[in-house]
Amino acid sequence: MKTLLTGGAGYIGSHTAVAMIEAGHDVVIVDNYYNSSPEAVRRVEQITGREIPLYEADAADKEVMREILKKEMPDCIIHFAGLKAVGESVAKPVEYYRNNIDTTLTLLELMKELRLTNFVFSSSATVYGDDNIPPFTETMPKGACTNPYGWTKWMQEQILRDAQTASAADEGTPELSVVLLRYFNPVGAHESGLIGEDPQGIPNNLMPYISQVAVGRRDHLTVFGDDYDTPDGTCRRDYIHVMDLAEGHVKAAEYAAGNKGTEVFNLGTGEPYSVLEMVEAFGKACGHPVKYEIGPRRAGDVQDSWANADKAKEILGWEAKRGLDEICRDAWNWQSKNPNGFNA
Ligand code: NAD
Ligand code: UD1
């Protein structure tokens, strides 16, 4: 199967490219390098020993994307391309709505035109909102998001559902297959240490921040609140190894190729860990304690978020295999070998 990965030079896309190739599929990557570099794709080629067709393009650019899709005619598109910084989305909502929604609309228009049918989308557990109580199941109603980034995911899910429904009703177009993947907290790196997460500037997310403290790039972590109603007072999340997540995409793309309709799957482990548990586990992996201080709560944080991951296991035959030790080991391997990310 040939899969086209928009945003394939990014963190999750590059790991998925490895997993796809290892599962025997072909991969084509489109990225505008807004938040990545072609070096990540070169490293994927190094890991897999395969040359990957790579296009520098904006996935929202209809003319350019038409030429790429016509040339490649992929069996499945996996749409990773998007802006993802929650705080930035509050400051620049229009840019977030424009980029994230436009890319999806462009791809849907072109899929109809070229009669392509299979689509896998990077959604987020953030669409469960504040009111649902974990573990989150796919049948729960979507909630209200706390920021524009979250709303872009919420809206793209709806747009994709509506397009799928219309395609099923229209005898003139082939029926779409849409798989919406709700990621929990992707962390870790490929075990080779050649690819991993390389955030620009000060990391917003916990694991890259811990890694940069551990490697000496930052002085200490600020733990955002220790007065939550949890055993140690800090928030709990479902941290999933990025290679487990990547393998979930292989199963999702294979599922999309063999089924019609819209399906939603959580990609998580079902196992929550607190911020302090993550700090401690990382300290063991890197061989020294990670310095931290307790600070105030971060606006918009939910106390608890973790998946019920049963549906993906039952239908896709997928479950996360790697635990916290592997997550921290691989994150540290990547960070210590590439202290400045891909720019080293
Ligand atoms: P990332 O920023 O590393 O990757 C996204 C890639 O998309 C980047 O390479 C960027 O250059 C590219 N891109 C952005 N806009 C583009 C455009 N218009 N045209 C072409 N390329 C474009 O982020 P990631 O962590 O790999 O996330 C991938 C997807 O998963 C995103 O849609 C993100 O919102 C979603 N997601 C991520 C997380 C997470 O914690 N990392 C959680 C839930 C959902
Ligand atoms: C965040 C986003 C979420 C997005 C997800 C993608 C917010 C409010 N939510 O989720 O919409 O889908 O990233 O990965 O930004 N923490 C600290 N100190 C830090 C950083 C984080 O204590 O320096 C804590 C947070 O309070 C949270 C946990 O670590 O309890 C995880 O944070 P993070 O990695 O940012 O992920 P989420 O908040 O779950």
Coordinates of C-alpha atoms and ligand atoms in Angstrom, one line a residue:
M1 CA 0.0 0.0 0.0
K2 CA 1.3 3.5 -0.8
T3 CA 0.7 6.0 2.0
L4 CA 1.1 9.8 1.6
L5 CA 2.0 11.5 4.9
T6 CA 1.3 15.2 5.1
G7 CA 3.5 16.6 7.8
G8 CA 5.6 13.5 7.5
A9 CA 8.9 15.3 8.5
G10 CA 7.4 16.1 11.9
Y11 CA 7.6 14.2 15.2
I12 CA 4.8 11.6 14.8
G13 CA 4.9 11.6 11.0
S14 CA 8.6 10.6 10.8
H15 CA 8.1 7.8 13.3
T16 CA 5.1 6.6 11.4
A17 CA 7.1 6.6 8.2
V18 CA 9.5 4.1 9.8
A19 CA 6.7 1.9 11.0
M20 CA 4.9 2.0 7.7
I21 CA 8.1 1.0 5.8
E22 CA 8.8 -1.7 8.4
A23 CA 5.3 -3.1 7.8
G24 CA 6.0 -3.4 4.1
H25 CA 4.2 -0.2 2.8
D26 CA 5.5 2.6 0.6
V27 CA 5.7 6.1 2.0
V28 CA 5.6 9.5 0.3
I29 CA 6.1 12.7 2.4
V30 CA 4.8 16.2 2.0
D31 CA 5.9 18.9 4.4
N32 CA 6.5 22.6 4.3
Y33 CA 9.0 22.4 7.2
Y34 CA 7.1 25.0 9.2
N35 CA 8.0 22.9 12.3
S36 CA 10.5 20.4 11.1
S37 CA 13.4 19.9 8.7
P38 CA 14.2 17.5 5.9
E39 CA 17.0 16.1 8.1
A40 CA 14.3 14.0 9.9
V41 CA 13.4 12.4 6.6
R42 CA 17.1 11.7 5.8
R43 CA 17.3 10.0 9.2
V44 CA 14.2 7.9 8.4
E45 CA 15.9 6.8 5.2
Q46 CA 19.0 5.9 7.3
I47 CA 16.9 3.8 9.6
T48 CA 14.9 2.0 6.9
G49 CA 17.5 1.9 4.1
R50 CA 14.8 3.2 1.8
E51 CA 14.6 6.3 -0.3
I52 CA 11.5 8.3 0.4
P53 CA 9.8 10.6 -2.2
L54 CA 9.8 14.0 -0.5
Y55 CA 7.9 17.1 -1.5
E56 CA 8.3 20.5 0.1
A57 CA 4.8 21.9 -0.2
D58 CA 2.0 23.5 1.7
A59 CA -0.7 20.8 2.1
A60 CA -3.3 23.6 1.8
D61 CA -2.1 24.6 -1.6
K62 CA -4.6 23.0 -4.0
E63 CA -2.6 23.5 -7.2
V64 CA 0.6 22.0 -5.9
M65 CA -1.2 19.2 -4.0
R66 CA -3.2 18.3 -7.1
E67 CA 0.1 17.7 -9.0
I68 CA 1.6 15.7 -6.1
L69 CA -1.5 13.5 -5.6
K70 CA -2.0 13.0 -9.3
K71 CA 1.6 11.8 -9.6
E72 CA 1.5 9.6 -6.5
M73 CA -2.1 8.4 -6.4
P74 CA -1.7 7.1 -2.8
D75 CA -3.9 4.3 -1.5
C76 CA -4.2 6.2 1.8
I77 CA -3.5 9.8 3.0
I78 CA -2.4 10.2 6.6
H79 CA -2.9 13.8 7.5
F80 CA -0.4 14.9 10.2
A81 CA 0.3 18.4 8.9
G82 CA -1.0 21.0 11.3
L83 CA 0.0 23.6 13.9
K84 CA -0.1 22.2 17.4
A85 CA 1.1 24.7 20.0
V86 CA -1.8 25.3 22.4
G87 CA -0.6 28.6 23.8
E88 CA 0.3 30.0 20.4
S89 CA -3.2 29.0 19.1
V90 CA -4.7 31.3 21.7
A91 CA -2.5 34.2 20.5
K92 CA -2.9 33.4 16.7
P93 CA -6.3 31.7 16.4
V94 CA -6.9 32.7 12.8
E95 CA -3.5 31.2 11.6
Y96 CA -4.5 28.0 13.4
Y97 CA -8.0 27.8 11.9
R98 CA -6.6 28.7 8.5
N99 CA -3.8 26.2 8.4
N100 CA -5.4 23.3 10.1
I101 CA -8.8 23.5 8.5
D102 CA -7.6 24.6 5.0
T103 CA -5.3 21.6 4.7
T104 CA -8.1 19.2 5.4
L105 CA -10.5 21.0 3.0
T106 CA -7.9 21.0 0.2
L107 CA -7.2 17.3 0.7
L108 CA -10.9 16.4 0.7
E109 CA -11.6 18.4 -2.4
L110 CA -8.7 16.8 -4.2
M111 CA -9.6 13.3 -3.0
K112 CA -13.1 13.7 -4.5
E113 CA -11.6 15.0 -7.8
L114 CA -9.1 12.2 -8.1
R115 CA -11.4 9.6 -6.6
L116 CA -9.0 8.8 -3.7
T117 CA -10.9 7.3 -0.8
N118 CA -8.8 6.5 2.3
F119 CA -8.0 9.1 5.0
V120 CA -6.4 8.8 8.4
F121 CA -6.5 11.9 10.6
S122 CA -4.4 13.0 13.6
S123 CA -6.9 14.1 16.1
S124 CA -6.4 14.5 19.8
A125 CA -7.8 13.5 23.2
T126 CA -8.4 17.2 23.7
V127 CA -11.7 16.8 21.9
Y128 CA -13.1 15.0 25.0
G129 CA -13.1 18.4 26.7
D130 CA -13.4 19.1 30.4
D131 CA -16.6 17.3 31.4
N132 CA -16.0 13.7 30.5
I133 CA -14.5 11.5 33.2
P134 CA -11.6 9.2 32.2
P135 CA -11.0 6.7 31.0
F136 CA -12.3 8.3 27.8
T137 CA -14.2 6.0 25.4
E138 CA -14.9 6.8 21.8
T139 CA -18.7 6.8 22.4
M140 CA -18.5 9.7 24.8
P141 CA -19.8 13.0 23.4
K142 CA -17.1 15.4 22.3
G143 CA -16.7 18.2 24.9
A144 CA -16.0 21.9 24.7
C145 CA -12.3 22.6 23.9
T146 CA -10.3 25.1 26.0
N147 CA -8.3 26.6 23.1
P148 CA -8.4 27.2 19.3
Y149 CA -6.0 24.3 18.6
G150 CA -8.4 21.9 20.2
W151 CA -11.3 23.4 18.3
T152 CA -9.4 22.9 15.0
K153 CA -9.3 19.2 15.8
W154 CA -12.9 19.1 16.9
M155 CA -14.0 20.9 13.7
Q156 CA -11.8 18.8 11.4
E157 CA -13.3 15.6 12.9
Q158 CA -16.8 17.0 12.0
I159 CA -15.8 18.1 8.5
L160 CA -14.4 14.6 7.8
R161 CA -17.5 12.9 9.1
D162 CA -19.8 15.1 7.0
A163 CA -17.7 14.5 3.9
Q164 CA -17.8 10.8 4.5
T165 CA -21.6 10.8 5.0
A166 CA -22.0 12.8 1.8
S167 CA -19.7 10.4 -0.1
A168 CA -21.8 7.4 1.0
A169 CA -25.0 9.1 -0.2
D170 CA -23.6 10.3 -3.6
E171 CA -23.6 7.5 -6.2
G172 CA -21.3 9.6 -8.4
T173 CA -18.4 9.5 -6.0
P174 CA -16.6 6.6 -4.4
E175 CA -17.4 6.2 -0.7
L176 CA -14.7 7.6 1.7
S177 CA -13.1 5.7 4.5
V178 CA -12.2 8.0 7.4
V179 CA -10.3 7.0 10.5
L180 CA -10.0 9.6 13.2
L181 CA -7.2 8.8 15.6
R182 CA -7.4 10.5 19.0
Y183 CA -3.9 10.6 20.4
F184 CA -3.2 10.8 24.1
N185 CA 0.3 12.0 25.0
P186 CA 2.9 10.9 22.5
V187 CA 6.4 10.7 24.0
G188 CA 9.7 8.9 23.5
A189 CA 11.6 8.3 20.3
H190 CA 12.7 5.7 17.9
E191 CA 15.0 3.3 19.7
S192 CA 17.9 4.1 17.3
G193 CA 18.1 7.6 18.7
L194 CA 18.2 9.0 15.2
I195 CA 14.8 10.6 15.2
G196 CA 12.8 12.1 18.1
E197 CA 10.9 15.2 19.2
D198 CA 12.7 18.4 18.4
P199 CA 10.6 21.3 19.7
Q200 CA 11.5 24.9 18.6
G201 CA 12.2 27.2 21.5
I202 CA 11.1 26.5 25.0
P203 CA 9.2 23.3 25.1
N204 CA 5.5 23.5 26.1
N205 CA 5.1 19.8 26.8
L206 CA 6.3 17.9 29.8
M207 CA 8.6 15.2 28.3
P208 CA 10.7 17.4 26.0
Y209 CA 11.0 19.8 28.9
I210 CA 12.2 17.1 31.3
S211 CA 14.6 15.8 28.6
Q212 CA 16.2 19.3 28.2
V213 CA 16.6 19.7 32.0
A214 CA 18.2 16.3 32.1
V215 CA 20.7 17.1 29.3
G216 CA 21.5 20.5 30.9
R217 CA 19.8 22.8 28.4
R218 CA 17.4 24.1 31.1
D219 CA 17.9 24.6 34.8
H220 CA 14.8 23.0 36.2
L221 CA 11.3 21.9 35.4
T222 CA 8.3 23.8 36.9
V223 CA 5.6 21.3 37.9
F224 CA 2.3 23.0 37.1
G225 CA 0.4 22.5 40.4
D226 CA 0.6 19.9 43.1
D227 CA -2.8 20.6 44.6
Y228 CA -5.0 18.4 42.3
D229 CA -7.2 15.7 43.6
T230 CA -4.7 12.9 42.7
P231 CA -2.5 10.7 44.9
D232 CA 0.5 13.0 44.7
G233 CA -1.4 16.2 43.8
T234 CA -0.1 16.4 40.2
C235 CA -2.0 15.9 37.0
R236 CA -2.3 12.4 35.4
R237 CA -1.9 11.7 31.7
D238 CA -1.7 8.7 29.3
Y239 CA 1.8 8.8 27.9
I240 CA 2.2 6.7 24.8
H241 CA 5.5 5.7 23.2
V242 CA 5.6 7.3 19.8
M243 CA 6.6 4.0 18.1
D244 CA 3.5 2.4 19.6
L245 CA 1.5 5.3 18.2
A246 CA 3.2 4.9 14.8
E247 CA 2.3 1.2 14.7
G248 CA -1.3 2.3 15.5
H249 CA -1.2 4.3 12.2
V250 CA -0.1 1.3 10.2
K251 CA -3.2 -0.6 11.5
A252 CA -5.4 2.3 11.0
A253 CA -4.3 2.8 7.4
E254 CA -4.7 -0.9 6.7
Y255 CA -8.2 -0.7 8.2
A256 CA -9.1 2.3 6.1
A257 CA -8.1 0.5 3.0
G258 CA -10.4 -2.4 3.8
N259 CA -13.5 -0.6 5.2
K260 CA -15.8 2.2 4.5
G261 CA -17.4 4.7 6.9
T262 CA -16.0 6.9 9.7
E263 CA -14.3 5.2 12.7
V264 CA -12.8 6.8 15.8
F265 CA -10.0 5.2 17.7
N266 CA -8.2 6.3 20.9
L267 CA -4.5 5.7 20.7
G268 CA -3.4 5.5 24.3
T269 CA -2.2 2.9 26.8
G270 CA -5.0 3.1 29.3
E271 CA -2.5 3.6 32.0
P272 CA -2.1 7.1 33.7
Y273 CA 1.0 8.5 35.3
S274 CA 1.4 11.7 37.3
V275 CA 3.9 14.5 36.5
L276 CA 6.0 13.5 39.5
E277 CA 6.0 9.8 38.4
M278 CA 7.3 10.9 35.0
V279 CA 10.0 13.0 36.6
E280 CA 11.1 10.1 38.7
A281 CA 11.1 7.6 35.9
F282 CA 13.1 9.9 33.7
G283 CA 15.7 10.4 36.5
K284 CA 16.2 6.6 36.6
A285 CA 16.6 6.4 32.9
C286 CA 19.2 9.3 32.7
G287 CA 21.1 8.3 35.8
H288 CA 20.5 11.4 37.8
P289 CA 17.5 13.2 39.4
V290 CA 15.7 15.7 37.3
K291 CA 15.6 19.1 39.1
Y292 CA 12.1 20.5 39.6
E293 CA 10.2 23.1 41.5
I294 CA 6.4 23.2 42.2
G295 CA 4.7 26.1 40.5
P296 CA 1.1 27.3 40.1
R297 CA -1.4 25.4 37.9
R298 CA -1.3 26.1 34.2
A299 CA -4.5 27.6 32.8
G300 CA -6.5 25.2 30.7
D301 CA -5.0 22.0 32.2
V302 CA -7.4 19.2 33.0
Q303 CA -6.6 17.1 36.1
D304 CA -6.9 13.7 34.5
S305 CA -6.8 12.3 31.0
W306 CA -6.4 8.8 29.9
A307 CA -7.8 6.4 27.4
N308 CA -10.0 3.4 27.3
A309 CA -7.9 1.7 24.5
D310 CA -10.2 -1.4 24.1
K311 CA -11.7 -0.4 20.7
A312 CA -8.4 -0.2 18.9
K313 CA -7.4 -3.6 20.4
E314 CA -10.7 -5.2 19.4
I315 CA -11.0 -3.8 15.9
L316 CA -7.5 -2.9 14.8
G317 CA -5.7 -5.6 16.8
W318 CA -3.4 -2.9 18.1
E319 CA -2.3 -2.1 21.6
A320 CA 0.6 -0.2 23.1
K321 CA 3.5 -2.6 24.0
R322 CA 6.1 -0.2 25.4
G323 CA 6.0 0.9 29.0
L324 CA 7.3 3.8 30.9
D325 CA 10.8 2.5 31.2
E326 CA 11.1 2.2 27.4
I327 CA 9.6 5.6 26.9
C328 CA 12.2 7.3 29.2
R329 CA 15.1 5.2 27.9
D330 CA 14.3 6.1 24.3
A331 CA 13.6 9.7 25.0
W332 CA 16.9 10.0 26.8
N333 CA 18.8 8.1 24.1
W334 CA 17.5 10.6 21.5
Q335 CA 18.1 13.7 23.7
S336 CA 21.6 12.7 24.8
K337 CA 22.7 11.8 21.3
N338 CA 21.1 14.9 19.8
P339 CA 21.3 17.6 22.6
N340 CA 20.3 20.3 20.1
G341 CA 17.8 18.2 18.1
F342 CA 18.3 17.9 14.4
N343 CA 20.4 21.1 14.4
A344 CA 23.3 19.5 16.2
Ligands
NAD1 P1 5.0 18.3 14.3 O1 4.9 19.8 14.4 O2 6.3 17.7 14.7 O3 4.5 17.8 12.9 C1 3.6 18.5 12.1 C2 4.3 18.7 10.7 O4 3.4 19.3 9.8 C3 5.5 19.5 10.8 O5 6.6 18.8 10.1 C4 5.1 20.8 10.0 O6 6.2 21.4 9.3 C5 4.1 20.3 9.1 N1 3.1 21.2 8.6 C6 2.4 22.1 9.3 N2 1.5 22.8 8.5 C7 1.8 22.3 7.2 C8 1.2 22.6 6.0 N3 0.3 23.6 5.8 N4 1.7 21.9 4.9 C9 2.6 21.0 5.0 N5 3.2 20.7 6.2 C10 2.8 21.3 7.3 O7 3.8 17.8 15.2 P2 3.5 16.3 15.7 O8 3.7 16.2 17.1 O9 4.2 15.3 14.8 O10 1.9 16.2 15.4 C11 1.4 15.7 14.2 C12 -0.1 15.8 14.2 O11 -0.6 15.2 15.3 C13 -0.6 17.3 14.3 O12 -1.7 17.4 13.5 C14 -0.9 17.4 15.7 O13 -1.9 18.4 16.0 C15 -1.4 16.1 16.1 N6 -1.3 15.7 17.5 C16 -0.1 15.8 18.1 C17 0.0 15.5 19.5 C18 1.3 15.6 20.2 O14 1.3 15.6 21.4 N7 2.4 15.7 19.5 C19 -1.2 15.2 20.2 C20 -2.4 15.1 19.5 C21 -2.4 15.4 18.2
UD1_2 C1 -1.1 19.4 25.8 C2 -2.3 20.3 25.4 C3 -3.2 19.4 24.6 C4 -2.5 18.7 23.4 C5 -1.3 18.0 24.0 C6 -0.5 17.5 22.8 C7 -2.5 22.1 27.0 C8 -3.3 22.7 28.0 N1 -2.9 20.9 26.5 O1 -1.7 18.4 26.6 O2 -4.3 20.2 24.1 O3 -3.4 17.9 22.7 O4 -0.5 18.8 24.7 O5 0.5 16.8 23.3 O6 -1.4 22.6 26.6 N2 3.6 20.0 32.8 C9 4.3 20.5 33.9 N3 5.4 21.3 33.5 C10 5.7 21.6 32.2 C11 4.9 21.0 31.2 C12 3.9 20.2 31.5 O7 4.0 20.3 35.0 O8 6.7 22.3 32.0 C13 2.4 19.1 33.2 C14 1.1 19.6 32.7 O9 0.5 20.5 33.7 C15 0.3 18.3 32.5 C16 1.4 17.3 32.1 O10 2.6 17.9 32.5 O11 -0.3 17.9 33.7 C17 1.5 17.1 30.6 O12 1.5 18.3 30.0 P1 1.8 18.4 28.4 O13 2.9 17.6 28.0 O14 1.8 19.9 28.0 O15 0.5 17.7 27.8 P2 -1.1 18.0 28.0 O16 -1.3 19.1 28.9 O17 -1.7 16.7 28.4

